[in-house]
Structure formats: C-alpha cells, structure tokens
Amino acid sequence: GIQVEQSPPDLILQEGANSTLRCNFSDSVNNLQWFHQNPWGQLINLFYIPSGTKQNGRLSATTVATERYSLLYISSSQTTDSGVYFCAVVRGLRGGFKTIFGAGTRLFVKA
Amino acid sequence: DAGVTQSPTHLIKTRGQQVTLRCSPKSGHDTVSWYQQALGQGPQFIFQYYEEEERQRGNFPDRFSGHQFPNYSSELNVNALLLGDSALYLCASSPGTGTGYGYTFGSGTRLTVV
C-alpha cells in the first residue's frame, strides 16, 4: 500500500523561529491533508492541499504532486503551535476512500 | 452545529472482554470512518461506513467490526480484547464518499486493556 513518511520526527524551536515540515508519499493520491493534534488528542484539519500552495495566517503549505511531496511551513512559531503535525493522503477507491497517515512530526516550541 | 461526538471518552477493559465505542457524525455528514491511534504513532484506518455498509477496510482482524445506523451514527466493536488494542480510537465523519473534503474528527475514546 501507499507509504507516507514525515520528517523530521521531532523538532524543538524557540518561540519566533520558522520551520518546515516535510511529507513524502509513495504513490499518486486524490487529496492530501495536514492536521495538528493537540495534547488532548483532537485532530484539527489545517489544509486540504492535493496540489499547489495555500496560506492561512502564519501557516502555509505546498504540495508538488508530480514529485510526491508536501511541505508545511510555520512562521514566527508560538508556544500554542506545539503538538503533533500529521500529513495524511487520501486515496479514492470504488465506493469510498482511505486516509493514510504518516507517523507525524512532534513539535515543541519553547517560550 | 455539533461536531463529531464520541462516547465514552475513556474506558478500561480486561483482556478477553468485548467493547463497543460510539460515534455521532457532524450534522450533514453521512460517512463515518474509524481509526486506531497507538501511543506515539499516527492514526491507522480501520474501516469506513456509508449507507449502513462497510465500504472500505484497513488491515485489522475480524475482531474489529462495526455498524452504521439509519441516522448515520456508528459503532465500533472489538471482541476478545488484547493488551495491544489499548489505543485512542478516533471517529471521523465526512459528507459523502468523495476524497476527504470536509473530514472532521471527534476527540476520541481512549481504551485501556489490562
């Protein structure tokens, strides 16, 4: 099946720093999502981005579908950005779809 | 507008027992997917329900089964619990069986098997 790899696995930043998280996937996909999971386990969708670039405040994401990777940029990081960031790819299948997650990047932002 | 609601929030069971977890989808959503998230790992897809039928299934044994009701709510059942079934179980709902737009997760049920 499709493989999703995220890097780095862990990241510690000083507040105000910028960072780039990467997601590589092994096959073509119908959609790609970035999620943030807070310490209580809630998964919040950040972007639907099967291709191209999107921005939302301090966050932006770029997916290059032909090269099978996506990047999540966090600028001017804040302590509230801490948590786990997941990349998830969506494969549409007859009668439904599957969402396959990477192992995540654990981010800790120090004050 | 209520989001995805899961119950219970926490549960402790003994090896060999059976457990039922429940999920109410977001208003307007008719597709429910279930995930298992072990500690320190990403969520793993268990199965997806639409129109009261299992539409897609991940690599989970038959001990994991589900059901969807006419009101679109869903149950996940796990039989013969193993210690390795301890995890956060997440439910996600979406409108239709497209490619993931509108995907909304619940807060999960944390299952501990002792």
Tab-separated table of C-alpha atoms in Angstrom:
chain	number	residue	atom	x	y	z
A	1	GLY	CA	0.000	0.000	0.000
A	2	ILE	CA	0.904	3.648	-0.144
A	3	GLN	CA	3.625	4.812	2.253
A	4	VAL	CA	3.675	8.219	3.930
A	5	GLU	CA	6.897	9.432	5.514
A	6	GLN	CA	7.259	12.593	7.571
A	7	SER	CA	10.365	14.406	8.640
A	8	PRO	CA	11.760	15.407	10.990
A	9	PRO	CA	10.184	13.121	13.611
A	10	ASP	CA	10.864	15.621	16.383
A	11	LEU	CA	11.504	19.353	16.363
A	12	ILE	CA	12.252	21.820	19.147
A	13	LEU	CA	12.022	25.517	18.331
A	14	GLN	CA	12.494	28.753	20.143
A	15	GLU	CA	9.404	30.957	20.039
A	16	GLY	CA	9.521	33.171	16.970
A	17	ALA	CA	11.520	30.734	14.832
A	18	ASN	CA	10.393	29.393	11.462
A	19	SER	CA	10.217	25.731	10.461
A	20	THR	CA	9.496	23.442	7.539
A	21	LEU	CA	7.901	20.019	7.907
A	22	ARG	CA	8.073	17.540	5.035
A	23	CYS	CA	5.796	14.737	3.861
A	24	ASN	CA	6.783	12.242	1.170
A	25	PHE	CA	4.308	9.766	-0.285
A	26	SER	CA	4.909	6.780	-2.487
A	27	ASP	CA	2.033	6.864	-4.983
A	28	SER	CA	-0.446	9.215	-6.591
A	29	VAL	CA	-3.194	10.483	-4.307
A	30	ASN	CA	-6.560	12.185	-4.680
A	31	ASN	CA	-6.069	14.560	-1.799
A	32	LEU	CA	-3.593	15.464	0.922
A	33	GLN	CA	-4.306	16.953	4.295
A	34	TRP	CA	-2.250	18.435	7.088
A	35	PHE	CA	-3.541	18.049	10.643
A	36	HIS	CA	-2.488	19.369	14.018
A	37	GLN	CA	-3.141	17.133	17.021
A	38	ASN	CA	-3.271	18.944	20.339
A	39	PRO	CA	-2.160	17.376	23.638
A	40	TRP	CA	-5.738	16.228	24.297
A	41	GLY	CA	-5.826	14.189	21.086
A	42	GLN	CA	-8.064	16.430	18.987
A	43	LEU	CA	-7.122	16.404	15.301
A	44	ILE	CA	-7.683	19.723	13.557
A	45	ASN	CA	-7.502	20.000	9.782
A	46	LEU	CA	-5.071	22.711	8.705
A	47	PHE	CA	-5.092	22.323	4.912
A	48	TYR	CA	-6.608	20.296	2.111
A	49	ILE	CA	-3.896	20.579	-0.489
A	50	PRO	CA	-3.717	17.962	-3.269
A	51	SER	CA	-1.520	20.354	-5.247
A	52	GLY	CA	-0.301	23.932	-5.246
A	53	THR	CA	0.198	26.352	-2.375
A	54	LYS	CA	-2.151	27.641	0.297
A	55	GLN	CA	-1.670	30.048	3.164
A	56	ASN	CA	-3.578	30.574	6.375
A	57	GLY	CA	-2.066	33.162	8.685
A	58	ARG	CA	1.350	32.004	9.866
A	59	LEU	CA	0.919	28.619	8.224
A	60	SER	CA	1.343	27.758	4.598
A	61	ALA	CA	1.565	24.501	2.681
A	62	THR	CA	2.821	23.422	-0.706
A	63	THR	CA	2.212	20.114	-2.452
A	64	VAL	CA	4.123	19.046	-5.552
A	65	ALA	CA	2.028	16.086	-6.621
A	66	THR	CA	4.255	15.138	-9.573
A	67	GLU	CA	7.193	14.716	-7.167
A	68	ARG	CA	5.050	13.227	-4.383
A	69	TYR	CA	5.856	15.525	-1.525
A	70	SER	CA	4.257	18.245	0.543
A	71	LEU	CA	5.718	20.887	2.832
A	72	LEU	CA	4.154	22.659	5.800
A	73	TYR	CA	5.718	25.992	6.776
A	74	ILE	CA	5.268	27.504	10.209
A	75	SER	CA	6.472	31.063	10.572
A	76	SER	CA	7.013	33.033	13.779
A	77	SER	CA	6.205	29.967	15.868
A	78	GLN	CA	4.278	30.314	19.131
A	79	THR	CA	4.064	28.011	22.130
A	80	THR	CA	0.492	27.177	21.109
A	81	ASP	CA	1.862	25.624	17.911
A	82	SER	CA	3.240	22.753	19.983
A	83	GLY	CA	1.766	19.340	19.296
A	84	VAL	CA	1.969	16.717	16.600
A	85	TYR	CA	1.592	17.546	12.918
A	86	PHE	CA	0.313	14.807	10.658
A	87	CYS	CA	0.290	14.534	6.920
A	88	ALA	CA	-2.483	12.299	5.568
A	89	VAL	CA	-3.054	11.224	1.991
A	90	VAL	CA	-6.425	10.246	0.598
A	91	ARG	CA	-6.913	7.500	-1.958
A	92	GLY	CA	-10.315	7.399	-3.572
A	93	LEU	CA	-11.458	3.842	-4.073
A	94	ARG	CA	-14.555	2.329	-5.580
A	95	GLY	CA	-17.310	3.096	-3.115
A	96	GLY	CA	-15.244	5.107	-0.686
A	97	PHE	CA	-11.831	6.408	0.260
A	98	LYS	CA	-8.981	5.677	2.643
A	99	THR	CA	-6.971	8.234	4.546
A	100	ILE	CA	-3.428	7.117	5.334
A	101	PHE	CA	-1.455	8.999	7.937
A	102	GLY	CA	2.240	9.475	8.389
A	103	ALA	CA	3.884	8.948	11.776
A	104	GLY	CA	3.849	12.675	12.494
A	105	THR	CA	6.292	15.424	13.466
A	106	ARG	CA	6.317	16.237	17.166
A	107	LEU	CA	6.868	19.969	17.612
A	108	PHE	CA	7.733	21.695	20.878
A	109	VAL	CA	8.006	25.472	20.901
A	110	LYS	CA	9.887	26.928	23.860
A	111	ALA	CA	8.968	30.294	25.323
B	1	ASP	CA	-23.694	22.955	14.956
B	2	ALA	CA	-22.325	19.963	16.857
B	3	GLY	CA	-19.174	18.399	15.565
B	4	VAL	CA	-18.319	14.713	15.787
B	5	THR	CA	-19.241	13.243	19.164
B	6	GLN	CA	-17.648	10.101	20.558
B	7	SER	CA	-18.523	8.147	23.683
B	8	PRO	CA	-17.268	7.180	26.116
B	9	THR	CA	-14.179	9.399	26.417
B	10	HIS	CA	-12.251	6.854	28.474
B	11	LEU	CA	-12.686	3.134	29.038
B	12	ILE	CA	-10.836	0.402	30.895
B	13	LYS	CA	-11.434	-3.225	29.924
B	14	THR	CA	-9.915	-6.598	30.777
B	15	ARG	CA	-8.246	-8.878	28.255
B	16	GLY	CA	-10.757	-11.117	26.521
B	17	GLN	CA	-13.683	-8.769	27.031
B	18	GLN	CA	-15.676	-7.050	24.327
B	19	VAL	CA	-16.108	-3.295	23.879
B	20	THR	CA	-18.436	-1.013	21.918
B	21	LEU	CA	-17.495	2.553	21.029
B	22	ARG	CA	-19.964	5.056	19.634
B	23	CYS	CA	-19.772	7.950	17.198
B	24	SER	CA	-22.287	10.588	16.130
B	25	PRO	CA	-21.222	12.349	12.945
B	26	LYS	CA	-21.282	16.051	12.295
B	27	SER	CA	-24.638	17.377	11.104
B	28	GLY	CA	-24.916	16.934	7.339
B	29	HIS	CA	-22.296	14.178	7.191
B	30	ASP	CA	-23.255	10.654	6.191
B	31	THR	CA	-19.917	8.834	6.035
B	32	VAL	CA	-18.084	7.610	9.132
B	33	SER	CA	-14.523	6.316	9.329
B	34	TRP	CA	-12.779	4.778	12.330
B	35	TYR	CA	-9.086	4.939	13.250
B	36	GLN	CA	-6.852	3.404	15.877
B	37	GLN	CA	-4.011	5.545	17.189
B	38	ALA	CA	-1.442	3.782	19.343
B	39	LEU	CA	0.740	5.894	21.601
B	40	GLY	CA	3.333	7.826	19.615
B	41	GLN	CA	2.015	6.744	16.224
B	42	GLY	CA	-0.219	8.124	13.514
B	43	PRO	CA	-3.853	7.045	13.225
B	44	GLN	CA	-4.389	3.747	11.402
B	45	PHE	CA	-7.505	3.327	9.232
B	46	ILE	CA	-9.846	0.589	10.486
B	47	PHE	CA	-12.909	0.897	8.243
B	48	GLN	CA	-15.407	3.267	6.653
B	49	TYR	CA	-19.204	3.135	6.641
B	50	TYR	CA	-21.615	4.715	4.185
B	51	GLU	CA	-25.273	3.917	3.644
B	52	GLU	CA	-25.078	1.444	6.531
B	53	GLU	CA	-22.483	-0.681	4.737
B	54	GLU	CA	-18.775	-1.179	5.279
B	55	ARG	CA	-17.213	0.400	2.189
B	56	GLN	CA	-13.507	0.237	2.904
B	57	ARG	CA	-11.403	-1.696	5.397
B	58	GLY	CA	-7.839	-1.423	6.605
B	59	ASN	CA	-5.560	-4.214	7.837
B	60	PHE	CA	-7.412	-5.103	11.002
B	61	PRO	CA	-8.598	-8.565	12.071
B	62	ASP	CA	-12.214	-9.648	12.101
B	63	ARG	CA	-12.316	-8.982	15.853
B	64	PHE	CA	-12.924	-5.397	14.774
B	65	SER	CA	-16.425	-4.899	13.426
B	66	GLY	CA	-18.777	-2.013	13.009
B	67	HIS	CA	-22.222	-0.834	12.263
B	68	GLN	CA	-23.880	2.280	10.909
B	69	PHE	CA	-27.426	3.208	11.788
B	70	PRO	CA	-30.046	4.964	9.633
B	71	ASN	CA	-29.294	8.259	11.432
B	72	TYR	CA	-25.631	7.882	10.245
B	73	SER	CA	-24.254	7.255	13.747
B	74	SER	CA	-21.836	4.376	14.049
B	75	GLU	CA	-20.454	1.820	16.465
B	76	LEU	CA	-17.074	0.127	16.590
B	77	ASN	CA	-16.999	-3.270	18.276
B	78	VAL	CA	-13.859	-5.070	19.340
B	79	ASN	CA	-14.078	-8.674	20.548
B	80	ALA	CA	-11.585	-10.736	22.541
B	81	LEU	CA	-9.597	-7.674	23.597
B	82	LEU	CA	-5.817	-7.884	23.634
B	83	LEU	CA	-3.370	-5.686	25.517
B	84	GLY	CA	-2.260	-4.358	22.128
B	85	ASP	CA	-5.734	-2.961	21.481
B	86	SER	CA	-5.017	-0.217	24.006
B	87	ALA	CA	-5.139	2.983	21.979
B	88	LEU	CA	-7.013	6.165	21.171
B	89	TYR	CA	-9.901	5.321	18.849
B	90	LEU	CA	-10.888	8.180	16.577
B	91	CYS	CA	-14.015	8.619	14.527
B	92	ALA	CA	-14.186	10.958	11.544
B	93	SER	CA	-17.182	11.962	9.504
B	94	SER	CA	-17.471	13.485	6.052
B	95	PRO	CA	-20.142	14.400	3.531
B	96	GLY	CA	-20.339	11.569	1.020
B	97	THR	CA	-17.582	9.267	-0.105
B	98	GLY	CA	-15.535	11.802	-2.038
B	99	THR	CA	-11.863	12.363	-1.391
B	100	GLY	CA	-11.779	13.670	2.111
B	101	TYR	CA	-13.021	17.235	1.911
B	102	GLY	CA	-14.924	18.219	4.995
B	103	TYR	CA	-13.271	15.463	7.032
B	104	THR	CA	-13.937	16.165	10.739
B	105	PHE	CA	-12.550	14.183	13.664
B	106	GLY	CA	-14.020	13.560	17.081
B	107	SER	CA	-11.957	13.831	20.259
B	108	GLY	CA	-11.628	10.079	20.531
B	109	THR	CA	-12.160	7.285	23.029
B	110	ARG	CA	-9.095	6.254	24.998
B	111	LEU	CA	-9.275	2.486	25.554
B	112	THR	CA	-7.019	0.794	28.075
B	113	VAL	CA	-6.911	-3.010	28.160
B	114	VAL	CA	-5.494	-4.518	31.363
